[in-house]
Amino acid sequence: MMKLKLSRRRWGLQVSGHGLLLAGVLLAGLVDDVRAEEITMASTTSTEQSGLFSHLLPEFKKASQIDVKVVAVGTGQAIDMARRGDADVLFVHDTAAEEKFVVDGLAARRYPVMYNDFVLVGPARDPAGVKGKDIAPALKKIAAANAPFVSRGDKSGTDAAERRLWAQAGVGEAGQSVPNDKKGSGYKECGCGMGPALNIAASSSAYVLADRGSWLSFKNRADLAVVVEGDKRLFNQYGVMVVSPIKFPQRNSAGAQKFVDWMISPAGQASIAAHKIGGEQLFFPNSAAN
């Protein structure tokens, strides 16, 4: 009897131990679930390289306990990524392409969130004589002088804006994916992001179209300077969208909506306005909700 009683005690200790272990595993799993909520955002190199996300995302994490994984590529690539259902939220700057994304049923709504502008950057000595506030004659002069010009050529929002500007200047055709002789023999596509394009321009004393945020955060300027700014056609609007939960039910649309709601809230808009380099504001909030 003593032996049987001892056996029962041992068995009870074993069950109790397993029970504690199981409870610990379940509790750890619940804690991990809380900590592990994450959304994937497809966005642009301009928002990433300007330091905006390193400024914004810690504040959003503090408010929501949601981690944001950023995939920073050209706007066209970001939209393609979202079209495949590989992102929860899309944050880009090509209004026409964004509106088509909504029309195609891939998002319920596009939210304007902030803006800045594009600037034409070039050698400070300005060999093509383009300096001023009008982008159309500047591009014509660059083409006529066969001046070095670095185009991103990567289907980004900046690339789309540049092609649109060439077309408005009467040089090349909108949407054209290859260099055109009318743009001068110095025109080259790098197929790269904003940072590398600026680096190439700096090393070759070339002209390049850049968003102001990337330019302000760019350190390797060499002899480059802003030569054209202030034209209303250089306006650069950013929008944010939740990728459709109907099309892609596996995505974290609830987390994505929390991100969008925070971005257009007074707190998110204030955070955008607070991001500065050298005292200069990079982006200007313009959410309709604020």
mmCIF file of C-alpha atoms in Angstrom:
data_model
loop_
_atom_site.group_PDB
_atom_site.id
_atom_site.type_symbol
_atom_site.label_atom_id
_atom_site.label_comp_id
_atom_site.label_asym_id
_atom_site.label_seq_id
_atom_site.Cartn_x
_atom_site.Cartn_y
_atom_site.Cartn_z
ATOM 1 C CA MET A 1 0.000 0.000 0.000
ATOM 2 C CA MET A 2 2.833 2.341 0.832
ATOM 3 C CA LYS A 3 4.357 1.651 -2.552
ATOM 4 C CA LEU A 4 1.050 2.356 -4.340
ATOM 5 C CA LYS A 5 0.578 5.584 -2.385
ATOM 6 C CA LEU A 6 4.082 6.701 -3.291
ATOM 7 C CA SER A 7 3.380 5.902 -6.930
ATOM 8 C CA ARG A 8 0.299 8.045 -6.864
ATOM 9 C CA ARG A 9 2.249 10.885 -5.340
ATOM 10 C CA ARG A 10 4.881 10.617 -8.018
ATOM 11 C CA TRP A 11 2.224 10.498 -10.715
ATOM 12 C CA GLY A 12 0.519 13.526 -9.227
ATOM 13 C CA LEU A 13 3.774 15.446 -9.240
ATOM 14 C CA GLN A 14 4.374 14.521 -12.853
ATOM 15 C CA VAL A 15 0.894 15.620 -13.942
ATOM 16 C CA SER A 16 1.226 18.822 -11.989
ATOM 17 C CA GLY A 17 4.591 19.503 -13.604
ATOM 18 C CA HIS A 18 3.251 18.944 -17.108
ATOM 19 C CA GLY A 19 0.252 21.099 -16.284
ATOM 20 C CA LEU A 20 2.474 23.948 -15.205
ATOM 21 C CA LEU A 21 4.618 23.530 -18.289
ATOM 22 C CA LEU A 22 1.568 23.519 -20.575
ATOM 23 C CA ALA A 23 0.121 26.578 -18.859
ATOM 24 C CA GLY A 24 3.458 28.350 -19.271
ATOM 25 C CA VAL A 25 3.602 27.513 -22.970
ATOM 26 C CA LEU A 26 0.028 28.724 -23.521
ATOM 27 C CA LEU A 27 0.686 31.932 -21.590
ATOM 28 C CA ALA A 28 3.889 32.572 -23.538
ATOM 29 C CA GLY A 29 1.974 31.970 -26.769
ATOM 30 C CA LEU A 30 -0.658 34.511 -25.792
ATOM 31 C CA VAL A 31 2.010 37.065 -24.908
ATOM 32 C CA ASP A 32 3.802 36.379 -28.217
ATOM 33 C CA ASP A 33 0.514 36.842 -30.106
ATOM 34 C CA VAL A 34 0.069 40.249 -28.492
ATOM 35 C CA ARG A 35 3.646 41.241 -29.213
ATOM 36 C CA ALA A 36 3.731 39.756 -32.684
ATOM 37 C CA GLU A 37 0.968 41.795 -34.351
ATOM 38 C CA GLU A 38 2.557 43.168 -37.480
ATOM 39 C CA ILE A 39 1.575 44.724 -40.757
ATOM 40 C CA THR A 40 3.548 44.842 -43.982
ATOM 41 C CA MET A 41 3.638 48.178 -45.767
ATOM 42 C CA ALA A 42 4.622 48.561 -49.406
ATOM 43 C CA SER A 43 6.012 52.062 -49.824
ATOM 44 C CA THR A 44 8.494 54.194 -51.696
ATOM 45 C CA THR A 45 12.210 54.754 -51.382
ATOM 46 C CA SER A 46 11.549 58.464 -50.868
ATOM 47 C CA THR A 47 9.617 57.943 -47.631
ATOM 48 C CA GLU A 48 12.145 55.418 -46.353
ATOM 49 C CA GLN A 49 15.360 57.210 -47.353
ATOM 50 C CA SER A 50 14.131 60.570 -46.085
ATOM 51 C CA GLY A 51 13.996 59.124 -42.561
ATOM 52 C CA LEU A 52 10.230 59.627 -42.288
ATOM 53 C CA PHE A 53 9.484 56.071 -41.184
ATOM 54 C CA SER A 54 12.225 55.941 -38.580
ATOM 55 C CA HIS A 55 10.519 59.034 -37.139
ATOM 56 C CA LEU A 56 6.870 57.955 -37.516
ATOM 57 C CA LEU A 57 6.785 54.239 -36.830
ATOM 58 C CA PRO A 58 8.031 54.254 -33.228
ATOM 59 C CA GLU A 59 5.226 56.697 -32.418
ATOM 60 C CA PHE A 60 2.658 54.500 -34.159
ATOM 61 C CA LYS A 61 4.009 51.438 -32.296
ATOM 62 C CA LYS A 62 3.638 53.285 -29.009
ATOM 63 C CA ALA A 63 0.024 54.149 -29.835
ATOM 64 C CA SER A 64 -1.021 50.768 -31.251
ATOM 65 C CA GLN A 65 1.472 48.056 -30.212
ATOM 66 C CA ILE A 66 1.672 47.125 -33.910
ATOM 67 C CA ASP A 67 4.988 46.589 -35.680
ATOM 68 C CA VAL A 68 5.285 47.800 -39.271
ATOM 69 C CA LYS A 69 7.529 45.963 -41.713
ATOM 70 C CA VAL A 70 8.414 48.382 -44.522
ATOM 71 C CA VAL A 71 9.236 47.192 -48.031
ATOM 72 C CA ALA A 72 10.612 50.310 -49.753
ATOM 73 C CA VAL A 73 10.684 50.140 -53.559
ATOM 74 C CA GLY A 74 9.537 52.353 -56.424
ATOM 75 C CA THR A 75 5.838 53.251 -56.350
ATOM 76 C CA GLY A 76 5.093 51.032 -59.368
ATOM 77 C CA GLN A 77 6.747 48.054 -57.680
ATOM 78 C CA ALA A 78 4.970 48.818 -54.402
ATOM 79 C CA ILE A 79 1.612 48.860 -56.190
ATOM 80 C CA ASP A 80 2.443 45.578 -57.963
ATOM 81 C CA MET A 81 3.336 44.070 -54.606
ATOM 82 C CA ALA A 82 -0.017 45.141 -53.144
ATOM 83 C CA ARG A 83 -1.837 43.850 -56.237
ATOM 84 C CA ARG A 84 -0.390 40.394 -55.511
ATOM 85 C CA GLY A 85 -1.647 40.565 -51.949
ATOM 86 C CA ASP A 86 1.863 40.759 -50.503
ATOM 87 C CA ALA A 87 1.176 43.839 -48.366
ATOM 88 C CA ASP A 88 -1.429 45.025 -45.872
ATOM 89 C CA VAL A 89 -1.113 48.737 -46.556
ATOM 90 C CA LEU A 90 0.102 50.807 -49.507
ATOM 91 C CA PHE A 91 1.765 54.216 -49.015
ATOM 92 C CA VAL A 92 2.897 55.782 -52.311
ATOM 93 C CA HIS A 93 2.907 58.938 -54.469
ATOM 94 C CA ASP A 94 1.331 58.461 -57.880
ATOM 95 C CA THR A 95 -2.249 59.719 -57.609
ATOM 96 C CA ALA A 96 -3.407 58.368 -60.999
ATOM 97 C CA ALA A 97 -2.067 54.881 -60.251
ATOM 98 C CA GLU A 98 -3.511 54.984 -56.731
ATOM 99 C CA GLU A 99 -6.960 55.907 -58.031
ATOM 100 C CA LYS A 100 -6.798 53.026 -60.506
ATOM 101 C CA PHE A 101 -5.897 50.710 -57.620
ATOM 102 C CA VAL A 102 -9.171 51.720 -55.953
ATOM 103 C CA VAL A 103 -11.201 51.465 -59.192
ATOM 104 C CA ASP A 104 -9.843 47.941 -59.676
ATOM 105 C CA GLY A 105 -11.303 46.941 -56.309
ATOM 106 C CA LEU A 106 -7.954 46.450 -54.584
ATOM 107 C CA ALA A 107 -8.698 49.070 -51.924
ATOM 108 C CA ALA A 108 -11.949 50.573 -50.698
ATOM 109 C CA ARG A 109 -10.570 54.085 -50.443
ATOM 110 C CA ARG A 110 -7.477 56.218 -51.017
ATOM 111 C CA TYR A 111 -6.574 58.630 -48.237
ATOM 112 C CA PRO A 112 -4.516 61.755 -49.028
ATOM 113 C CA VAL A 113 -2.037 62.035 -46.193
ATOM 114 C CA MET A 114 0.777 64.499 -46.997
ATOM 115 C CA TYR A 115 2.637 66.321 -49.762
ATOM 116 C CA ASN A 116 5.923 67.922 -50.634
ATOM 117 C CA ASP A 117 7.363 68.830 -54.032
ATOM 118 C CA PHE A 118 9.859 67.724 -56.625
ATOM 119 C CA VAL A 119 12.967 69.745 -57.367
ATOM 120 C CA LEU A 120 15.300 69.687 -60.339
ATOM 121 C CA VAL A 121 18.823 69.225 -59.050
ATOM 122 C CA GLY A 122 21.941 69.832 -61.123
ATOM 123 C CA PRO A 123 25.502 71.150 -61.080
ATOM 124 C CA ALA A 124 25.687 74.423 -59.178
ATOM 125 C CA ARG A 125 27.368 76.075 -62.193
ATOM 126 C CA ASP A 126 24.262 75.076 -64.222
ATOM 127 C CA PRO A 127 25.925 74.444 -67.638
ATOM 128 C CA ALA A 128 22.562 74.083 -69.412
ATOM 129 C CA GLY A 129 21.329 77.420 -68.030
ATOM 130 C CA VAL A 130 18.081 76.074 -66.589
ATOM 131 C CA LYS A 131 17.900 77.856 -63.241
ATOM 132 C CA GLY A 132 14.477 79.269 -62.433
ATOM 133 C CA LYS A 133 10.937 78.312 -61.466
ATOM 134 C CA ASP A 134 9.622 76.805 -64.713
ATOM 135 C CA ILE A 135 10.335 73.117 -65.296
ATOM 136 C CA ALA A 136 9.223 72.885 -68.951
ATOM 137 C CA PRO A 137 11.832 75.227 -70.488
ATOM 138 C CA ALA A 138 14.445 73.742 -68.144
ATOM 139 C CA LEU A 139 13.916 70.250 -69.570
ATOM 140 C CA LYS A 140 13.964 71.618 -73.119
ATOM 141 C CA LYS A 141 17.302 73.308 -72.460
ATOM 142 C CA ILE A 142 18.751 70.101 -70.979
ATOM 143 C CA ALA A 143 17.682 68.155 -74.071
ATOM 144 C CA ALA A 144 19.020 70.821 -76.460
ATOM 145 C CA ALA A 145 22.373 70.931 -74.672
ATOM 146 C CA ASN A 146 22.639 67.111 -74.529
ATOM 147 C CA ALA A 147 23.394 67.666 -70.851
ATOM 148 C CA PRO A 148 23.845 64.655 -68.539
ATOM 149 C CA PHE A 149 20.495 63.730 -66.978
ATOM 150 C CA VAL A 150 19.900 60.776 -64.651
ATOM 151 C CA SER A 151 16.409 59.278 -64.823
ATOM 152 C CA ARG A 152 15.352 56.681 -62.273
ATOM 153 C CA GLY A 153 13.555 54.608 -64.920
ATOM 154 C CA ASP A 154 12.146 52.318 -62.230
ATOM 155 C CA LYS A 155 8.351 52.824 -62.445
ATOM 156 C CA SER A 156 8.497 54.873 -59.253
ATOM 157 C CA GLY A 157 6.276 57.839 -58.453
ATOM 158 C CA THR A 158 9.207 60.116 -59.212
ATOM 159 C CA ASP A 159 9.803 58.343 -62.521
ATOM 160 C CA ALA A 160 6.109 58.739 -63.445
ATOM 161 C CA ALA A 161 6.245 62.440 -62.548
ATOM 162 C CA GLU A 162 9.411 62.937 -64.588
ATOM 163 C CA ARG A 163 7.908 61.324 -67.696
ATOM 164 C CA ARG A 164 4.796 63.427 -67.279
ATOM 165 C CA LEU A 165 6.950 66.559 -67.074
ATOM 166 C CA TRP A 166 8.919 65.632 -70.204
ATOM 167 C CA ALA A 167 5.624 65.161 -72.042
ATOM 168 C CA GLN A 168 4.279 68.505 -70.793
ATOM 169 C CA ALA A 169 7.501 70.101 -72.026
ATOM 170 C CA GLY A 170 6.834 68.620 -75.477
ATOM 171 C CA VAL A 171 9.773 66.236 -75.172
ATOM 172 C CA GLY A 172 9.082 62.484 -75.377
ATOM 173 C CA GLU A 173 5.802 60.754 -74.669
ATOM 174 C CA ALA A 174 3.955 60.134 -71.408
ATOM 175 C CA GLY A 175 4.505 56.614 -70.101
ATOM 176 C CA GLN A 176 7.446 55.939 -72.380
ATOM 177 C CA SER A 177 9.719 53.343 -70.744
ATOM 178 C CA VAL A 178 12.944 53.942 -72.712
ATOM 179 C CA PRO A 179 15.065 57.042 -73.295
ATOM 180 C CA ASN A 180 14.035 59.199 -76.237
ATOM 181 C CA ASP A 181 16.492 60.949 -78.571
ATOM 182 C CA LYS A 182 14.537 64.142 -78.004
ATOM 183 C CA LYS A 183 15.730 64.169 -74.409
ATOM 184 C CA GLY A 184 19.346 64.574 -75.525
ATOM 185 C CA SER A 185 22.252 62.193 -75.704
ATOM 186 C CA GLY A 186 23.050 62.822 -72.037
ATOM 187 C CA TYR A 187 19.775 61.240 -70.871
ATOM 188 C CA LYS A 188 20.354 57.931 -69.052
ATOM 189 C CA GLU A 189 18.101 55.631 -67.028
ATOM 190 C CA CYS A 190 19.630 53.959 -63.987
ATOM 191 C CA GLY A 191 16.722 51.683 -63.019
ATOM 192 C CA CYS A 192 17.454 52.585 -59.409
ATOM 193 C CA GLY A 193 16.052 54.270 -56.329
ATOM 194 C CA MET A 194 16.267 57.944 -55.428
ATOM 195 C CA GLY A 195 19.408 57.662 -53.316
ATOM 196 C CA PRO A 196 21.473 55.856 -55.977
ATOM 197 C CA ALA A 197 20.162 58.220 -58.686
ATOM 198 C CA LEU A 198 21.348 61.213 -56.660
ATOM 199 C CA ASN A 199 24.706 59.535 -56.096
ATOM 200 C CA ILE A 200 25.135 58.982 -59.836
ATOM 201 C CA ALA A 201 24.178 62.595 -60.532
ATOM 202 C CA ALA A 202 26.665 63.803 -57.915
ATOM 203 C CA SER A 203 29.514 61.740 -59.342
ATOM 204 C CA SER A 204 28.803 62.732 -62.962
ATOM 205 C CA SER A 205 27.662 66.361 -62.520
ATOM 206 C CA ALA A 206 24.275 65.496 -64.001
ATOM 207 C CA TYR A 207 20.769 66.847 -63.647
ATOM 208 C CA VAL A 208 18.157 64.728 -61.845
ATOM 209 C CA LEU A 209 14.571 65.126 -60.651
ATOM 210 C CA ALA A 210 14.223 64.385 -56.937
ATOM 211 C CA ASP A 211 11.561 64.670 -54.281
ATOM 212 C CA ARG A 212 12.510 67.352 -51.797
ATOM 213 C CA GLY A 213 12.528 64.977 -48.828
ATOM 214 C CA SER A 214 15.170 62.749 -50.414
ATOM 215 C CA TRP A 215 17.220 65.775 -51.481
ATOM 216 C CA LEU A 216 17.211 67.286 -47.989
ATOM 217 C CA SER A 217 18.328 63.977 -46.469
ATOM 218 C CA PHE A 218 20.994 63.346 -49.142
ATOM 219 C CA LYS A 219 24.516 63.771 -47.763
ATOM 220 C CA ASN A 220 26.752 63.186 -50.797
ATOM 221 C CA ARG A 221 25.842 66.349 -52.732
ATOM 222 C CA ALA A 222 29.257 67.126 -54.277
ATOM 223 C CA ASP A 223 28.621 70.189 -56.520
ATOM 224 C CA LEU A 224 24.870 69.604 -56.865
ATOM 225 C CA ALA A 225 22.281 72.260 -55.999
ATOM 226 C CA VAL A 226 18.578 72.852 -56.572
ATOM 227 C CA VAL A 227 18.242 74.659 -59.900
ATOM 228 C CA VAL A 228 14.470 74.573 -60.488
ATOM 229 C CA GLU A 229 11.792 74.711 -57.788
ATOM 230 C CA GLY A 230 8.441 76.342 -57.136
ATOM 231 C CA ASP A 231 6.580 75.281 -60.305
ATOM 232 C CA LYS A 232 3.058 74.094 -59.397
ATOM 233 C CA ARG A 233 3.599 71.113 -61.704
ATOM 234 C CA LEU A 234 6.223 69.867 -59.233
ATOM 235 C CA PHE A 235 3.594 69.249 -56.534
ATOM 236 C CA ASN A 236 4.009 65.768 -55.018
ATOM 237 C CA GLN A 237 1.028 64.193 -53.223
ATOM 238 C CA TYR A 238 1.207 61.008 -51.120
ATOM 239 C CA GLY A 239 -1.682 58.647 -50.441
ATOM 240 C CA VAL A 240 -2.254 55.643 -48.182
ATOM 241 C CA MET A 241 -4.618 52.678 -48.680
ATOM 242 C CA VAL A 242 -5.653 49.480 -46.909
ATOM 243 C CA VAL A 243 -5.289 46.535 -49.277
ATOM 244 C CA SER A 244 -8.731 44.960 -49.798
ATOM 245 C CA PRO A 245 -9.651 42.315 -47.191
ATOM 246 C CA ILE A 246 -12.230 41.005 -49.672
ATOM 247 C CA LYS A 247 -9.579 40.293 -52.294
ATOM 248 C CA PHE A 248 -6.995 39.170 -49.772
ATOM 249 C CA PRO A 249 -8.678 37.905 -46.570
ATOM 250 C CA GLN A 250 -5.362 36.539 -45.289
ATOM 251 C CA ARG A 251 -3.961 40.056 -44.836
ATOM 252 C CA ASN A 252 -4.054 41.992 -41.556
ATOM 253 C CA SER A 253 -6.553 44.580 -42.763
ATOM 254 C CA ALA A 254 -7.617 45.502 -39.217
ATOM 255 C CA GLY A 255 -4.026 46.397 -38.330
ATOM 256 C CA ALA A 256 -3.631 48.243 -41.630
ATOM 257 C CA GLN A 257 -6.760 50.294 -40.950
ATOM 258 C CA LYS A 258 -5.376 51.237 -37.532
ATOM 259 C CA PHE A 259 -2.248 52.513 -39.258
ATOM 260 C CA VAL A 260 -4.267 54.545 -41.782
ATOM 261 C CA ASP A 261 -6.523 55.938 -39.045
ATOM 262 C CA TRP A 262 -3.479 57.011 -37.043
ATOM 263 C CA MET A 263 -1.778 58.575 -40.080
ATOM 264 C CA ILE A 264 -4.777 60.795 -40.838
ATOM 265 C CA SER A 265 -5.465 61.588 -37.175
ATOM 266 C CA PRO A 266 -4.236 64.804 -35.537
ATOM 267 C CA ALA A 267 -1.483 62.784 -33.806
ATOM 268 C CA GLY A 268 -0.218 61.230 -37.042
ATOM 269 C CA GLN A 269 -0.450 64.474 -38.968
ATOM 270 C CA ALA A 270 1.452 66.314 -36.247
ATOM 271 C CA SER A 271 4.151 63.639 -36.350
ATOM 272 C CA ILE A 272 4.551 64.108 -40.119
ATOM 273 C CA ALA A 273 4.895 67.871 -39.683
ATOM 274 C CA ALA A 274 7.481 67.399 -36.931
ATOM 275 C CA HIS A 275 9.906 65.483 -39.162
ATOM 276 C CA LYS A 276 12.615 67.971 -40.124
ATOM 277 C CA ILE A 277 16.218 67.957 -41.288
ATOM 278 C CA GLY A 278 18.341 70.965 -40.451
ATOM 279 C CA GLY A 279 15.201 72.745 -39.300
ATOM 280 C CA GLU A 280 13.519 72.283 -42.686
ATOM 281 C CA GLN A 281 10.221 70.386 -42.904
ATOM 282 C CA LEU A 282 10.261 67.471 -45.375
ATOM 283 C CA PHE A 283 6.546 66.675 -45.691
ATOM 284 C CA PHE A 284 3.356 68.659 -45.126
ATOM 285 C CA PRO A 285 0.273 66.885 -43.750
ATOM 286 C CA ASN A 286 -2.946 67.422 -45.692
ATOM 287 C CA SER A 287 -5.352 64.720 -44.593
ATOM 288 C CA ALA A 288 -8.973 65.670 -45.184
ATOM 289 C CA ALA A 289 -9.735 64.212 -41.739
ATOM 290 C CA ASN A 290 -7.548 66.771 -39.955
#
